[in-house]
CSV table of C-alpha atoms in Angstrom, one decimal:
chain,number,residue,atom,x,y,z
A,1,UNK,CA,0.0,0.0,0.0
A,2,UNK,CA,1.4,3.4,-1.0
A,3,UNK,CA,0.0,5.8,1.6
A,4,UNK,CA,0.0,9.6,1.4
A,5,UNK,CA,1.2,11.0,4.7
A,6,UNK,CA,1.6,14.5,6.3
A,7,UNK,CA,4.8,16.4,5.5
A,8,UNK,CA,6.7,19.4,6.7
A,9,UNK,CA,6.4,22.9,5.2
A,10,UNK,CA,8.2,26.2,5.3
A,11,UNK,CA,6.6,27.1,8.7
A,12,UNK,CA,6.9,25.1,11.9
A,13,UNK,CA,3.8,23.5,13.1
A,14,UNK,CA,2.8,20.9,15.6
A,15,UNK,CA,-0.1,19.1,17.5
A,16,UNK,CA,-0.6,17.4,20.8
A,17,UNK,CA,-3.4,15.3,22.1
A,18,UNK,CA,-4.6,13.0,24.9
A,19,UNK,CA,-7.7,10.8,25.0
A,20,UNK,CA,-8.8,8.7,27.9
A,21,UNK,CA,-11.7,7.0,29.6
A,22,UNK,CA,-12.3,4.2,32.1
A,23,UNK,CA,-15.2,2.3,33.8
A,24,UNK,CA,-16.2,5.5,35.7
A,25,UNK,CA,-17.6,6.8,32.4
A,26,UNK,CA,-19.8,3.8,31.9
A,27,UNK,CA,-23.1,3.1,33.7
A,28,UNK,CA,-24.4,-0.3,34.7
A,29,UNK,CA,-25.8,-2.5,31.9
A,30,UNK,CA,-29.5,-3.0,32.1
A,31,UNK,CA,-31.0,-6.5,31.8
A,32,UNK,CA,-31.9,-7.0,28.1
A,33,UNK,CA,-33.5,-10.2,26.8
A,34,UNK,CA,-31.3,-12.0,24.2
A,35,UNK,CA,-32.7,-14.9,22.3
A,36,UNK,CA,-35.4,-15.2,24.9
A,37,UNK,CA,-33.0,-15.3,27.8
A,38,UNK,CA,-32.7,-12.2,30.0
A,39,UNK,CA,-29.2,-11.1,31.0
A,40,UNK,CA,-28.7,-10.2,34.6
A,41,UNK,CA,-30.0,-6.7,35.3
A,42,UNK,CA,-27.6,-3.9,36.3
A,43,UNK,CA,-24.4,-5.9,35.4
A,44,UNK,CA,-21.4,-4.1,36.7
A,45,UNK,CA,-18.8,-3.2,34.1
A,46,UNK,CA,-15.3,-4.4,35.0
A,47,UNK,CA,-12.3,-2.2,35.4
A,48,UNK,CA,-10.9,-1.0,32.2
A,49,UNK,CA,-8.8,1.9,30.8
A,50,UNK,CA,-8.3,3.4,27.3
A,51,UNK,CA,-5.6,6.0,27.0
A,52,UNK,CA,-3.9,7.6,23.9
A,53,UNK,CA,-1.2,10.3,24.0
A,54,UNK,CA,0.6,11.7,21.0
A,55,UNK,CA,2.2,14.7,19.4
A,56,UNK,CA,3.6,15.7,16.0
A,57,UNK,CA,5.9,18.4,14.7
A,58,UNK,CA,7.0,19.5,11.3
A,59,UNK,CA,8.8,22.3,9.6
A,60,UNK,CA,11.8,23.2,7.4
A,61,UNK,CA,15.4,22.0,7.6
A,62,UNK,CA,16.2,24.4,4.7
A,63,UNK,CA,13.5,26.6,3.4
A,64,UNK,CA,12.1,25.6,0.1
A,65,UNK,CA,14.5,22.8,-0.1
A,66,UNK,CA,14.2,20.2,2.8
A,67,UNK,CA,11.3,19.6,5.2
A,68,UNK,CA,10.7,17.1,8.0
A,69,UNK,CA,7.7,15.7,9.9
A,70,UNK,CA,7.5,13.4,12.8
A,71,UNK,CA,4.7,11.8,14.9
A,72,UNK,CA,4.8,9.8,18.1
A,73,UNK,CA,1.7,8.0,19.4
A,74,UNK,CA,1.3,5.8,22.6
A,75,UNK,CA,-1.9,3.8,23.3
A,76,UNK,CA,-2.6,1.9,26.4
A,77,UNK,CA,-5.8,-0.1,26.6
A,78,UNK,CA,-7.1,-2.7,29.1
A,79,UNK,CA,-10.5,-4.2,28.3
A,80,UNK,CA,-12.4,-6.7,30.6
A,81,UNK,CA,-13.4,-9.9,28.9
A,82,UNK,CA,-17.1,-9.7,30.0
A,83,UNK,CA,-17.2,-12.9,32.1
A,84,UNK,CA,-16.1,-13.9,35.6
A,85,UNK,CA,-16.5,-17.0,37.8
A,86,UNK,CA,-16.9,-15.1,41.1
A,87,UNK,CA,-19.5,-12.5,39.9
A,88,UNK,CA,-17.4,-9.5,41.0
A,89,UNK,CA,-17.9,-7.9,37.5
A,90,UNK,CA,-19.2,-8.8,34.0
A,91,UNK,CA,-21.5,-11.7,33.4
A,92,UNK,CA,-21.1,-14.4,36.0
A,93,UNK,CA,-20.3,-17.9,34.7
A,94,UNK,CA,-23.0,-20.3,36.1
A,95,UNK,CA,-20.7,-22.8,37.6
A,96,UNK,CA,-18.5,-21.0,40.1
A,97,UNK,CA,-18.2,-23.9,42.5
A,98,UNK,CA,-17.0,-26.3,39.8
A,99,UNK,CA,-14.5,-23.7,38.4
A,100,UNK,CA,-13.1,-23.3,41.9
A,101,UNK,CA,-12.8,-27.0,42.3
A,102,UNK,CA,-10.9,-27.4,39.0
A,103,UNK,CA,-8.6,-24.5,40.0
A,104,UNK,CA,-7.9,-26.2,43.4
A,105,UNK,CA,-7.1,-29.5,41.7
A,106,UNK,CA,-4.7,-27.9,39.3
A,107,UNK,CA,-2.9,-26.3,42.3
A,108,UNK,CA,-2.8,-29.2,44.6
A,109,UNK,CA,-2.3,-32.1,42.2
A,110,UNK,CA,-0.4,-30.6,39.2
A,111,UNK,CA,1.3,-27.6,41.1
A,112,UNK,CA,-0.1,-25.2,38.6
A,113,UNK,CA,-2.0,-22.0,39.4
A,114,UNK,CA,-4.3,-21.2,36.4
A,115,UNK,CA,-5.2,-17.8,37.7
A,116,UNK,CA,-8.0,-16.2,39.7
A,117,UNK,CA,-11.8,-16.4,39.2
A,118,UNK,CA,-12.3,-12.7,38.7
A,119,UNK,CA,-12.9,-11.0,35.4
A,120,UNK,CA,-9.7,-10.9,33.3
A,121,UNK,CA,-8.7,-7.6,31.7
A,122,UNK,CA,-6.8,-7.9,28.4
A,123,UNK,CA,-4.2,-5.3,27.4
A,124,UNK,CA,-3.8,-3.9,24.0
A,125,UNK,CA,-0.9,-1.5,23.8
A,126,UNK,CA,1.1,0.1,21.1
A,127,UNK,CA,3.9,2.5,20.5
A,128,UNK,CA,4.0,4.2,17.1
A,129,UNK,CA,6.8,6.3,15.6
A,130,UNK,CA,6.6,8.0,12.2
A,131,UNK,CA,9.2,10.2,10.5
A,132,UNK,CA,9.4,11.7,7.1
A,133,UNK,CA,12.0,14.0,5.3
A,134,UNK,CA,11.3,15.6,1.9
A,135,UNK,CA,14.0,17.0,-0.4
A,136,UNK,CA,13.4,19.2,-3.4
A,137,UNK,CA,16.2,18.3,-5.7
A,138,UNK,CA,16.0,21.0,-8.3
A,139,UNK,CA,12.7,21.7,-10.1
A,140,UNK,CA,12.3,18.2,-11.6
A,141,UNK,CA,13.0,15.8,-8.7
A,142,UNK,CA,11.5,15.3,-5.3
A,143,UNK,CA,12.9,12.8,-2.9
A,144,UNK,CA,11.0,11.4,0.1
A,145,UNK,CA,12.3,9.2,2.8
A,146,UNK,CA,9.7,7.7,5.3
A,147,UNK,CA,10.1,5.6,8.4
A,148,UNK,CA,7.3,4.0,10.3
A,149,UNK,CA,7.8,1.8,13.4
A,150,UNK,CA,5.1,0.0,15.5
A,151,UNK,CA,5.7,-1.9,18.7
A,152,UNK,CA,2.4,-3.5,19.9
A,153,UNK,CA,1.1,-6.2,22.1
A,154,UNK,CA,-2.3,-7.7,22.8
A,155,UNK,CA,-3.9,-10.6,24.9
A,156,UNK,CA,-6.4,-12.6,23.0
A,157,UNK,CA,-9.0,-15.0,24.0
A,158,UNK,CA,-12.4,-15.1,25.7
A,159,UNK,CA,-15.1,-17.3,27.1
A,160,UNK,CA,-18.9,-17.7,26.7
A,161,UNK,CA,-21.8,-18.7,29.0
A,162,UNK,CA,-21.1,-22.4,28.0
A,163,UNK,CA,-17.2,-22.3,28.2
A,164,UNK,CA,-15.1,-20.6,30.8
A,165,UNK,CA,-11.5,-19.6,30.0
A,166,UNK,CA,-9.1,-19.2,32.9
A,167,UNK,CA,-6.6,-16.3,32.7
A,168,UNK,CA,-3.7,-18.7,31.9
A,169,UNK,CA,-5.4,-19.9,28.7
A,170,UNK,CA,-5.4,-16.4,27.1
A,171,UNK,CA,-2.5,-16.0,24.7
A,172,UNK,CA,-0.1,-13.1,24.4
A,173,UNK,CA,0.9,-11.6,21.0
A,174,UNK,CA,3.7,-9.1,20.4
A,175,UNK,CA,4.3,-7.5,17.0
A,176,UNK,CA,7.1,-5.3,16.0
A,177,UNK,CA,7.2,-3.7,12.5
A,178,UNK,CA,9.6,-1.4,10.7
A,179,UNK,CA,8.6,0.0,7.4
A,180,UNK,CA,11.0,2.1,5.3
A,181,UNK,CA,10.2,3.8,2.0
A,182,UNK,CA,12.5,5.8,-0.3
A,183,UNK,CA,10.6,7.4,-3.2
A,184,UNK,CA,11.9,9.6,-6.0
A,185,UNK,CA,9.4,11.5,-8.3
A,186,UNK,CA,10.9,13.0,-11.5
A,187,UNK,CA,9.4,14.8,-14.4
A,188,UNK,CA,11.0,15.1,-17.9
A,189,UNK,CA,8.7,17.2,-20.1
A,190,UNK,CA,5.8,14.9,-21.0
A,191,UNK,CA,7.3,12.0,-19.1
A,192,UNK,CA,6.9,11.3,-15.4
A,193,UNK,CA,8.7,8.7,-13.4
A,194,UNK,CA,8.2,7.3,-9.9
A,195,UNK,CA,10.9,5.1,-8.4
A,196,UNK,CA,10.1,3.5,-5.0
A,197,UNK,CA,12.1,1.2,-2.8
A,198,UNK,CA,10.6,-0.2,0.4
A,199,UNK,CA,11.7,-2.5,3.1
A,200,UNK,CA,9.4,-4.1,5.7
A,201,UNK,CA,10.6,-6.0,8.8
A,202,UNK,CA,8.1,-7.8,11.0
A,203,UNK,CA,8.6,-9.9,14.1
A,204,UNK,CA,5.5,-11.5,15.4
A,205,UNK,CA,5.6,-13.8,18.5
A,206,UNK,CA,2.6,-15.6,20.0
A,207,UNK,CA,2.9,-17.3,23.3
A,208,UNK,CA,1.3,-18.0,26.7
A,209,UNK,CA,0.4,-15.4,29.3
A,210,UNK,CA,3.3,-13.7,31.1
A,211,UNK,CA,3.6,-14.9,34.8
A,212,UNK,CA,2.4,-18.4,33.9
A,213,UNK,CA,4.9,-21.3,33.2
A,214,UNK,CA,4.4,-23.4,30.1
A,215,UNK,CA,1.8,-26.0,30.7
A,216,UNK,CA,-0.4,-28.3,28.5
A,217,UNK,CA,-3.9,-27.0,27.6
A,218,UNK,CA,-6.5,-28.7,29.8
A,219,UNK,CA,-10.2,-28.9,29.0
A,220,UNK,CA,-12.5,-30.2,31.9
A,221,UNK,CA,-16.1,-31.0,31.2
A,222,UNK,CA,-18.2,-29.7,34.2
A,223,UNK,CA,-21.2,-31.5,35.6
A,224,UNK,CA,-23.7,-29.4,33.7
A,225,UNK,CA,-22.0,-30.2,30.4
A,226,UNK,CA,-20.2,-26.8,30.1
A,227,UNK,CA,-16.5,-26.7,29.8
A,228,UNK,CA,-13.5,-24.8,31.2
A,229,UNK,CA,-10.0,-24.3,29.9
A,230,UNK,CA,-6.7,-23.7,31.7
A,231,UNK,CA,-3.0,-23.9,30.9
A,232,UNK,CA,-1.2,-22.6,27.8
A,233,UNK,CA,-3.4,-22.1,24.8
A,234,UNK,CA,-2.7,-25.0,22.4
A,235,UNK,CA,-1.7,-22.9,19.3
A,236,UNK,CA,0.6,-20.7,21.4
A,237,UNK,CA,3.0,-23.4,22.5
A,238,UNK,CA,5.5,-22.6,19.7
A,239,UNK,CA,4.4,-19.8,17.3
A,240,UNK,CA,6.5,-17.2,15.7
A,241,UNK,CA,6.7,-15.5,12.3
A,242,UNK,CA,9.5,-13.3,11.1
A,243,UNK,CA,9.2,-11.5,7.7
A,244,UNK,CA,11.6,-9.4,5.7
A,245,UNK,CA,10.2,-7.9,2.5
A,246,UNK,CA,12.0,-5.7,-0.1
A,247,UNK,CA,10.0,-4.2,-2.9
A,248,UNK,CA,11.5,-2.3,-5.8
A,249,UNK,CA,9.2,-0.6,-8.4
A,250,UNK,CA,9.6,2.0,-11.1
A,251,UNK,CA,6.6,3.5,-12.9
A,252,UNK,CA,6.9,5.6,-16.1
A,253,UNK,CA,4.0,7.6,-17.5
A,254,UNK,CA,4.3,9.2,-21.0
A,255,UNK,CA,1.7,11.6,-22.4
A,256,UNK,CA,1.8,11.6,-26.2
A,257,UNK,CA,-1.1,13.2,-28.0
A,258,UNK,CA,-4.3,11.4,-27.1
A,259,UNK,CA,-2.4,8.5,-25.6
A,260,UNK,CA,-1.1,8.1,-22.0
A,261,UNK,CA,1.4,5.3,-22.0
A,262,UNK,CA,2.4,3.4,-18.9
A,263,UNK,CA,5.5,1.2,-18.4
A,264,UNK,CA,7.0,-0.2,-15.3
A,265,UNK,CA,8.4,-2.9,-13.2
A,266,UNK,CA,7.5,-4.3,-9.8
A,267,UNK,CA,9.7,-6.7,-7.9
A,268,UNK,CA,9.3,-8.4,-4.6
A,269,UNK,CA,11.8,-10.3,-2.4
A,270,UNK,CA,10.4,-12.2,0.6
A,271,UNK,CA,12.2,-14.0,3.4
A,272,UNK,CA,10.2,-15.9,6.0
A,273,UNK,CA,11.0,-17.6,9.3
A,274,UNK,CA,7.9,-19.5,10.7
A,275,UNK,CA,7.6,-21.6,13.8
A,276,UNK,CA,4.2,-23.3,14.4
A,277,UNK,CA,4.0,-26.4,16.6
A,278,UNK,CA,0.6,-26.9,18.2
A,279,UNK,CA,0.4,-29.0,21.5
A,280,UNK,CA,4.1,-28.9,21.9
A,281,UNK,CA,3.5,-29.2,25.7
A,282,UNK,CA,0.5,-31.5,25.1
A,283,UNK,CA,-3.3,-31.1,25.5
A,284,UNK,CA,-5.6,-33.1,27.8
A,285,UNK,CA,-9.3,-33.5,27.9
A,286,UNK,CA,-11.0,-34.7,31.0
A,287,UNK,CA,-14.7,-35.8,31.0
A,288,UNK,CA,-15.4,-34.7,34.6
A,289,UNK,CA,-13.7,-33.3,37.7
A,290,UNK,CA,-13.1,-36.8,39.3
A,291,UNK,CA,-11.0,-37.9,36.3
A,292,UNK,CA,-9.1,-34.6,36.4
A,293,UNK,CA,-8.4,-35.3,40.1
A,294,UNK,CA,-7.3,-38.9,39.3
A,295,UNK,CA,-5.2,-37.9,36.3
A,296,UNK,CA,-7.3,-40.0,33.9
A,297,UNK,CA,-7.6,-38.2,30.6
A,298,UNK,CA,-10.1,-39.2,27.9
A,299,UNK,CA,-7.9,-37.8,25.1
A,300,UNK,CA,-4.4,-36.5,24.7
A,301,UNK,CA,-2.7,-34.5,22.0
A,302,UNK,CA,1.0,-34.0,21.4
A,303,UNK,CA,2.7,-32.7,18.2
A,304,UNK,CA,6.4,-32.5,17.9
A,305,UNK,CA,9.1,-31.4,15.5
A,306,UNK,CA,10.4,-33.8,12.9
A,307,UNK,CA,14.0,-33.1,14.1
A,308,UNK,CA,14.5,-34.3,17.7
A,309,UNK,CA,17.5,-31.9,18.1
A,310,UNK,CA,15.4,-28.9,17.2
A,311,UNK,CA,12.1,-29.1,19.1
A,312,UNK,CA,10.9,-25.8,17.7
A,313,UNK,CA,12.0,-26.5,14.1
A,314,UNK,CA,11.2,-23.5,11.9
A,315,UNK,CA,10.2,-23.3,8.2
A,316,UNK,CA,12.8,-21.0,6.5
A,317,UNK,CA,12.3,-20.0,2.9
A,318,UNK,CA,12.5,-17.2,0.5
A,319,UNK,CA,10.3,-16.1,-2.5
A,320,UNK,CA,11.2,-13.8,-5.3
A,321,UNK,CA,9.0,-12.3,-8.0
A,322,UNK,CA,9.8,-9.9,-10.9
A,323,UNK,CA,7.2,-8.3,-12.9
A,324,UNK,CA,7.0,-6.0,-15.9
A,325,UNK,CA,4.0,-4.2,-17.5
A,326,UNK,CA,3.0,-1.9,-20.3
A,327,UNK,CA,-0.3,-0.2,-21.0
A,328,UNK,CA,-2.0,2.6,-22.9
A,329,UNK,CA,-5.1,4.9,-22.1
A,330,UNK,CA,-6.3,6.2,-25.5
A,331,UNK,CA,-8.7,9.1,-25.6
A,332,UNK,CA,-10.4,8.2,-28.9
A,333,UNK,CA,-13.2,10.6,-28.3
A,334,UNK,CA,-14.1,13.0,-25.5
A,335,UNK,CA,-16.7,10.4,-24.2
A,336,UNK,CA,-14.8,7.2,-25.1
A,337,UNK,CA,-11.5,6.0,-23.6
A,338,UNK,CA,-10.3,2.4,-24.1
A,339,UNK,CA,-7.5,1.1,-21.9
A,340,UNK,CA,-5.3,-2.0,-22.7
A,341,UNK,CA,-2.1,-3.5,-21.6
A,342,UNK,CA,-0.2,-6.6,-20.5
A,343,UNK,CA,1.7,-7.7,-17.5
A,344,UNK,CA,4.2,-10.5,-17.1
A,345,UNK,CA,5.2,-11.9,-13.6
A,346,UNK,CA,7.8,-14.6,-12.9
A,347,UNK,CA,8.1,-16.1,-9.4
A,348,UNK,CA,11.1,-17.9,-8.1
A,349,UNK,CA,11.7,-20.1,-5.1
A,350,UNK,CA,15.4,-20.4,-4.4
A,351,UNK,CA,14.9,-22.9,-1.6
A,352,UNK,CA,14.1,-26.6,-2.1
A,353,UNK,CA,11.4,-28.0,0.3
A,354,UNK,CA,12.2,-31.2,2.3
A,355,UNK,CA,11.3,-34.4,0.5
A,356,UNK,CA,8.4,-36.5,1.8
A,357,UNK,CA,8.5,-39.9,0.2
A,358,UNK,CA,4.9,-40.7,1.3
A,359,UNK,CA,3.7,-37.9,-0.9
A,360,UNK,CA,5.0,-39.6,-3.9
A,361,UNK,CA,3.6,-43.0,-2.9
A,362,UNK,CA,0.2,-41.7,-2.1
A,363,UNK,CA,-0.3,-38.8,-4.5
A,364,UNK,CA,2.4,-39.3,-7.1
A,365,UNK,CA,3.8,-35.8,-6.5
A,366,UNK,CA,7.2,-34.8,-5.0
A,367,UNK,CA,7.2,-32.2,-2.2
A,368,UNK,CA,10.6,-31.0,-3.5
A,369,UNK,CA,9.0,-29.5,-6.7
A,370,UNK,CA,8.1,-25.9,-6.5
A,371,UNK,CA,6.0,-23.8,-9.0
A,372,UNK,CA,7.9,-21.6,-11.5
A,373,UNK,CA,5.3,-20.4,-14.0
A,374,UNK,CA,5.6,-17.3,-16.3
A,375,UNK,CA,2.3,-15.5,-15.7
A,376,UNK,CA,0.9,-13.6,-18.7
A,377,UNK,CA,-1.9,-11.2,-17.8
A,378,UNK,CA,-3.5,-9.2,-20.6
A,379,UNK,CA,-6.2,-6.7,-19.9
A,380,UNK,CA,-8.6,-4.5,-21.9
A,381,UNK,CA,-11.4,-2.2,-20.9
A,382,UNK,CA,-13.0,1.1,-21.8
A,383,UNK,CA,-14.9,4.1,-20.3
A,384,UNK,CA,-17.9,5.3,-22.3
A,385,UNK,CA,-20.0,8.3,-21.2
A,386,UNK,CA,-23.4,7.6,-22.7
A,387,UNK,CA,-24.8,11.0,-21.7
A,388,UNK,CA,-22.6,12.8,-24.3
């Protein structure tokens, strides 16, 4: 996405802002019938906070030549999940006694504290920094350099009236992204050129709740048929994604009489590091509290790496794609403009995937083969104003 952002000017200017609210700005929730079942009247909203602070400043480095703009934004948000087992806030889960029993069993038999019975409040925080510098290089060239950095975290998960999630079973996500753009716009009479180079670096990590040790996910069926979950969420035992993306594009526009010709190239270079091992620490399901106390599970899941020496084996691979295009917008008449063009893309996978002999035996295809097509994409269309 090529976004248009604020920029500096010959005069200094800036802004500052603060926004905030918490549970004191919210009244009690009246009882409202939902699907024929009334919610408890006057439900108390749990503690939460939502704060956002930021400022920006811009101005000249050298008047008429070089300008800068910068923006910093902090957001801090804690949102209650809407359910509790002890009824102190939010909607109370119907089986407080059984949830307490399961929590006590986890502590006494398995030496694991799954968290309290009160309403859990999920954080959603971010730090954002943006900077931009513009250079006027003579009358025909403008150079722009942009940097955008985001450091964010969020806790994810939730329960329902039929399924209660202990605080330990929410998962924690952190995401750090750096995006850099260098863009040069040039004009040469009737020809215009836009050269853009971008680099994006993302580090995404998903794991268990901080303060809770790694533990199998446990599901316990309660006497009324409802369920509760505790332990590390099963898809968060080993989950990370790193991405490095470089994009280079050059777009040329040439106006010649009634024709507007477009030529260009767009090239992407991707590098990935992906860890995803569900149930690395295991997952247990118990049909009742007595079996949970006795340690008799009705089902068990465990997924592990194919390499015993690397229990969190990652998929590491790269992808490259080059593309070229040409097109024309022809103003045949004031009310009729056909457009036509062609684009050619060529992907390339420099890494060879691991061989799985079973794929050849069962399906007749090798997992080491990667696609390498030459994609040819013609297009044609027109705009016709029937009112003229």
